[in-house]
């Protein structure tokens, strides 16, 4: 179910999987990037989601200032959520991989909230990984 949409992205809540899916539609500005993550984190708290999937398969880029600001925002707010898994879908591009790992490292340096992180090139694989832990616990 799409719960937020603008010309930059859609934010969907997948209730069966307790997941927020952020799908990028085009390159955001600095301000829009932070606004979207703020809205997404608010939704994650309201819906008590445990998984976040960022679908960046179109390959948007975050410059260094965007990376720092987003890491600070996430470090400040993620501890207030139930998110335990974050998957990022990227095109097969080493630059996207490097930036993704740099971002998660920056967030982990700024806060003590531990989140499992993984990169994928296919959304379906990211969705399976994100919910694997929930399903394992449900059957335990």
C-alpha atoms as an extended CHARMM CRD file, in Angstrom:
* protein
*
       140  EXT
         1         1  UNK       CA              0.0000000000        0.0000000000        0.0000000000  PROA      1               0.0000000000
         2         2  UNK       CA              1.5060000000        3.3460000000       -1.0570000000  PROA      2               0.0000000000
         3         3  UNK       CA              1.3050000000        5.7280000000        1.8900000000  PROA      3               0.0000000000
         4         4  UNK       CA              3.3490000000        8.6160000000        0.5020000000  PROA      4               0.0000000000
         5         5  UNK       CA              4.1140000000        9.7080000000       -3.0230000000  PROA      5               0.0000000000
         6         6  UNK       CA              5.6920000000       12.6820000000       -4.7200000000  PROA      6               0.0000000000
         7         7  UNK       CA              7.5830000000       13.1940000000       -7.9630000000  PROA      7               0.0000000000
         8         8  UNK       CA             10.8210000000       11.8960000000       -6.3520000000  PROA      8               0.0000000000
         9         9  UNK       CA              9.6860000000        8.6670000000       -4.7130000000  PROA      9               0.0000000000
        10        10  UNK       CA              7.0010000000        6.4570000000       -3.2920000000  PROA      10              0.0000000000
        11        11  UNK       CA              6.9210000000        5.1180000000        0.2470000000  PROA      11              0.0000000000
        12        12  UNK       CA              4.9300000000        1.9240000000        0.6350000000  PROA      12              0.0000000000
        13        13  UNK       CA              4.0150000000       -0.0130000000        3.7400000000  PROA      13              0.0000000000
        14        14  UNK       CA              4.0670000000       -3.7760000000        3.2760000000  PROA      14              0.0000000000
        15        15  UNK       CA              2.0410000000       -4.7810000000        6.3140000000  PROA      15              0.0000000000
        16        16  UNK       CA              2.5000000000       -8.5480000000        5.9940000000  PROA      16              0.0000000000
        17        17  UNK       CA              6.2750000000       -8.0810000000        6.1390000000  PROA      17              0.0000000000
        18        18  UNK       CA              6.4450000000       -5.0610000000        8.5040000000  PROA      18              0.0000000000
        19        19  UNK       CA              8.4270000000       -3.2730000000        5.8030000000  PROA      19              0.0000000000
        20        20  UNK       CA              8.7690000000        0.2520000000        4.4420000000  PROA      20              0.0000000000
        21        21  UNK       CA              9.7020000000        0.2830000000        0.7600000000  PROA      21              0.0000000000
        22        22  UNK       CA             11.2220000000        3.5220000000       -0.5010000000  PROA      22              0.0000000000
        23        23  UNK       CA             11.3100000000        3.5390000000       -4.3030000000  PROA      23              0.0000000000
        24        24  UNK       CA             13.2650000000        6.3450000000       -5.9050000000  PROA      24              0.0000000000
        25        25  UNK       CA             11.7470000000        7.7500000000       -9.1130000000  PROA      25              0.0000000000
        26        26  UNK       CA             14.3280000000       10.4640000000       -9.8290000000  PROA      26              0.0000000000
        27        27  UNK       CA             17.3000000000       12.2680000000       -8.3190000000  PROA      27              0.0000000000
        28        28  UNK       CA             16.2830000000       14.2140000000       -5.1840000000  PROA      28              0.0000000000
        29        29  UNK       CA             17.6590000000       17.5540000000       -4.1040000000  PROA      29              0.0000000000
        30        30  UNK       CA             19.4730000000       17.8380000000       -0.7810000000  PROA      30              0.0000000000
        31        31  UNK       CA             16.3500000000       19.2050000000        0.9310000000  PROA      31              0.0000000000
        32        32  UNK       CA             14.0010000000       16.6200000000       -0.6150000000  PROA      32              0.0000000000
        33        33  UNK       CA             16.3010000000       13.7380000000        0.3480000000  PROA      33              0.0000000000
        34        34  UNK       CA             16.1840000000       14.6880000000        4.0230000000  PROA      34              0.0000000000
        35        35  UNK       CA             12.4430000000       15.3610000000        3.9320000000  PROA      35              0.0000000000
        36        36  UNK       CA             11.7310000000       11.9600000000        2.4200000000  PROA      36              0.0000000000
        37        37  UNK       CA             13.8200000000       10.1160000000        4.9880000000  PROA      37              0.0000000000
        38        38  UNK       CA             12.1920000000       12.1290000000        7.7810000000  PROA      38              0.0000000000
        39        39  UNK       CA              8.7360000000       11.1480000000        6.5090000000  PROA      39              0.0000000000
        40        40  UNK       CA              9.8520000000        7.5330000000        6.0910000000  PROA      40              0.0000000000
        41        41  UNK       CA             11.2240000000        7.3340000000        9.6190000000  PROA      41              0.0000000000
        42        42  UNK       CA              8.0140000000        8.8580000000       10.9880000000  PROA      42              0.0000000000
        43        43  UNK       CA              6.0270000000        6.2200000000        9.1040000000  PROA      43              0.0000000000
        44        44  UNK       CA              8.3660000000        3.4920000000       10.3520000000  PROA      44              0.0000000000
        45        45  UNK       CA              7.7180000000        4.5820000000       13.9420000000  PROA      45              0.0000000000
        46        46  UNK       CA              3.9410000000        4.8400000000       13.4270000000  PROA      46              0.0000000000
        47        47  UNK       CA              3.6590000000        1.4430000000       11.7280000000  PROA      47              0.0000000000
        48        48  UNK       CA              6.3470000000       -0.1700000000       13.9100000000  PROA      48              0.0000000000
        49        49  UNK       CA              8.1730000000       -1.5450000000       10.8920000000  PROA      49              0.0000000000
        50        50  UNK       CA             11.1650000000       -3.8270000000       11.3060000000  PROA      50              0.0000000000
        51        51  UNK       CA             12.5230000000       -3.6950000000        7.7500000000  PROA      51              0.0000000000
        52        52  UNK       CA             13.4150000000       -0.8910000000        5.3550000000  PROA      52              0.0000000000
        53        53  UNK       CA             14.1150000000       -1.4120000000        1.6630000000  PROA      53              0.0000000000
        54        54  UNK       CA             15.4610000000        1.4790000000       -0.4020000000  PROA      54              0.0000000000
        55        55  UNK       CA             15.0230000000        0.7300000000       -4.0890000000  PROA      55              0.0000000000
        56        56  UNK       CA             17.6660000000        2.8030000000       -5.8400000000  PROA      56              0.0000000000
        57        57  UNK       CA             17.7210000000        0.6540000000       -8.9490000000  PROA      57              0.0000000000
        58        58  UNK       CA             17.6250000000        3.8250000000      -11.0850000000  PROA      58              0.0000000000
        59        59  UNK       CA             21.0110000000        4.7710000000       -9.6230000000  PROA      59              0.0000000000
        60        60  UNK       CA             20.5110000000        8.1480000000       -7.9520000000  PROA      60              0.0000000000
        61        61  UNK       CA             23.6460000000        9.6240000000       -6.4170000000  PROA      61              0.0000000000
        62        62  UNK       CA             24.2120000000       11.2810000000       -3.0540000000  PROA      62              0.0000000000
        63        63  UNK       CA             27.0090000000       13.8380000000       -3.0080000000  PROA      63              0.0000000000
        64        64  UNK       CA             29.2540000000       14.0590000000        0.0620000000  PROA      64              0.0000000000
        65        65  UNK       CA             27.1420000000       16.6940000000        1.8170000000  PROA      65              0.0000000000
        66        66  UNK       CA             23.9910000000       14.6260000000        1.2240000000  PROA      66              0.0000000000
        67        67  UNK       CA             25.7440000000       11.5320000000        2.5990000000  PROA      67              0.0000000000
        68        68  UNK       CA             26.7960000000       13.3180000000        5.7880000000  PROA      68              0.0000000000
        69        69  UNK       CA             23.4240000000       14.9530000000        6.3940000000  PROA      69              0.0000000000
        70        70  UNK       CA             21.5430000000       11.7110000000        5.7770000000  PROA      70              0.0000000000
        71        71  UNK       CA             23.8790000000        9.7680000000        8.0750000000  PROA      71              0.0000000000
        72        72  UNK       CA             23.3360000000       12.3530000000       10.8260000000  PROA      72              0.0000000000
        73        73  UNK       CA             19.5600000000       12.2580000000       10.3750000000  PROA      73              0.0000000000
        74        74  UNK       CA             19.4880000000        8.4580000000       10.4770000000  PROA      74              0.0000000000
        75        75  UNK       CA             21.8270000000        8.2650000000       13.4630000000  PROA      75              0.0000000000
        76        76  UNK       CA             19.6310000000       10.6990000000       15.3600000000  PROA      76              0.0000000000
        77        77  UNK       CA             16.3070000000        9.0440000000       14.5490000000  PROA      77              0.0000000000
        78        78  UNK       CA             16.7970000000        5.3090000000       13.8600000000  PROA      78              0.0000000000
        79        79  UNK       CA             17.1720000000        4.3830000000       17.5230000000  PROA      79              0.0000000000
        80        80  UNK       CA             13.5440000000        5.4400000000       17.9820000000  PROA      80              0.0000000000
        81        81  UNK       CA             12.3710000000        2.8260000000       15.4740000000  PROA      81              0.0000000000
        82        82  UNK       CA             12.0540000000       -0.9600000000       15.4800000000  PROA      82              0.0000000000
        83        83  UNK       CA             14.0180000000       -1.2640000000       12.2240000000  PROA      83              0.0000000000
        84        84  UNK       CA             16.4830000000       -4.1440000000       12.3920000000  PROA      84              0.0000000000
        85        85  UNK       CA             17.1700000000       -4.7220000000        8.6790000000  PROA      85              0.0000000000
        86        86  UNK       CA             17.9710000000       -2.2800000000        5.8950000000  PROA      86              0.0000000000
        87        87  UNK       CA             18.3170000000       -3.4510000000        2.3050000000  PROA      87              0.0000000000
        88        88  UNK       CA             19.3950000000       -1.2230000000       -0.5550000000  PROA      88              0.0000000000
        89        89  UNK       CA             18.7710000000       -2.1360000000       -4.1870000000  PROA      89              0.0000000000
        90        90  UNK       CA             21.3360000000       -0.6190000000       -6.5310000000  PROA      90              0.0000000000
        91        91  UNK       CA             22.3410000000       -1.0600000000      -10.1450000000  PROA      91              0.0000000000
        92        92  UNK       CA             25.4300000000       -3.2450000000      -10.6960000000  PROA      92              0.0000000000
        93        93  UNK       CA             27.8030000000       -0.3220000000      -10.1550000000  PROA      93              0.0000000000
        94        94  UNK       CA             30.8380000000       -0.3760000000       -7.8770000000  PROA      94              0.0000000000
        95        95  UNK       CA             30.3800000000        3.3310000000       -7.0800000000  PROA      95              0.0000000000
        96        96  UNK       CA             26.8640000000        2.6410000000       -5.7370000000  PROA      96              0.0000000000
        97        97  UNK       CA             28.2590000000       -0.1750000000       -3.6070000000  PROA      97              0.0000000000
        98        98  UNK       CA             31.0560000000        1.9610000000       -2.1890000000  PROA      98              0.0000000000
        99        99  UNK       CA             28.7480000000        4.8380000000       -1.3070000000  PROA      99              0.0000000000
       100       100  UNK       CA             26.2410000000        2.4550000000        0.2950000000  PROA      100             0.0000000000
       101       101  UNK       CA             28.8930000000        0.8990000000        2.5250000000  PROA      101             0.0000000000
       102       102  UNK       CA             30.3060000000        4.3240000000        3.3540000000  PROA      102             0.0000000000
       103       103  UNK       CA             26.8410000000        5.5140000000        4.4110000000  PROA      103             0.0000000000
       104       104  UNK       CA             26.1640000000        2.5620000000        6.6940000000  PROA      104             0.0000000000
       105       105  UNK       CA             29.6170000000        2.9780000000        8.2180000000  PROA      105             0.0000000000
       106       106  UNK       CA             28.9520000000        6.6650000000        8.8770000000  PROA      106             0.0000000000
       107       107  UNK       CA             25.6130000000        5.8700000000       10.5310000000  PROA      107             0.0000000000
       108       108  UNK       CA             27.1540000000        3.1380000000       12.7020000000  PROA      108             0.0000000000
       109       109  UNK       CA             29.8990000000        5.5360000000       13.8130000000  PROA      109             0.0000000000
       110       110  UNK       CA             27.3040000000        8.1050000000       14.9070000000  PROA      110             0.0000000000
       111       111  UNK       CA             24.9020000000        5.8420000000       16.7950000000  PROA      111             0.0000000000
       112       112  UNK       CA             24.8180000000        2.5410000000       18.6120000000  PROA      112             0.0000000000
       113       113  UNK       CA             21.5920000000        1.2630000000       17.0480000000  PROA      113             0.0000000000
       114       114  UNK       CA             22.5870000000       -1.9130000000       15.2040000000  PROA      114             0.0000000000
       115       115  UNK       CA             20.9010000000       -2.6110000000       11.8940000000  PROA      115             0.0000000000
       116       116  UNK       CA             21.7130000000       -5.4870000000        9.5580000000  PROA      116             0.0000000000
       117       117  UNK       CA             22.5620000000       -4.0860000000        6.1270000000  PROA      117             0.0000000000
       118       118  UNK       CA             22.7730000000       -5.7190000000        2.7230000000  PROA      118             0.0000000000
       119       119  UNK       CA             23.0160000000       -4.6360000000       -0.9070000000  PROA      119             0.0000000000
       120       120  UNK       CA             21.1140000000       -6.2050000000       -3.7860000000  PROA      120             0.0000000000
       121       121  UNK       CA             20.6950000000       -5.6740000000       -7.5080000000  PROA      121             0.0000000000
       122       122  UNK       CA             17.1610000000       -7.1490000000       -7.5530000000  PROA      122             0.0000000000
       123       123  UNK       CA             14.2280000000       -5.9230000000       -5.4740000000  PROA      123             0.0000000000
       124       124  UNK       CA             12.8260000000       -9.4380000000       -5.0640000000  PROA      124             0.0000000000
       125       125  UNK       CA             16.0760000000      -10.6220000000       -3.4510000000  PROA      125             0.0000000000
       126       126  UNK       CA             16.0700000000       -7.6330000000       -1.0830000000  PROA      126             0.0000000000
       127       127  UNK       CA             12.5000000000       -8.3790000000       -0.0300000000  PROA      127             0.0000000000
       128       128  UNK       CA             13.2840000000      -12.0310000000        0.6900000000  PROA      128             0.0000000000
       129       129  UNK       CA             16.3160000000      -11.0990000000        2.7760000000  PROA      129             0.0000000000
       130       130  UNK       CA             14.5340000000       -8.3450000000        4.6890000000  PROA      130             0.0000000000
       131       131  UNK       CA             11.7590000000      -10.6060000000        5.9010000000  PROA      131             0.0000000000
       132       132  UNK       CA             13.7840000000      -13.8020000000        6.3970000000  PROA      132             0.0000000000
       133       133  UNK       CA             14.4410000000      -13.0030000000       10.0550000000  PROA      133             0.0000000000
       134       134  UNK       CA             10.7580000000      -12.2630000000       10.7780000000  PROA      134             0.0000000000
       135       135  UNK       CA              9.6580000000      -15.5470000000        9.2070000000  PROA      135             0.0000000000
       136       136  UNK       CA             12.3430000000      -17.5280000000       11.0280000000  PROA      136             0.0000000000
       137       137  UNK       CA             11.1950000000      -16.0920000000       14.3630000000  PROA      137             0.0000000000
       138       138  UNK       CA              7.5490000000      -16.7890000000       13.5110000000  PROA      138             0.0000000000
       139       139  UNK       CA              8.3100000000      -20.4870000000       13.0290000000  PROA      139             0.0000000000
       140       140  UNK       CA             10.6160000000      -20.8430000000       16.0300000000  PROA      140             0.0000000000
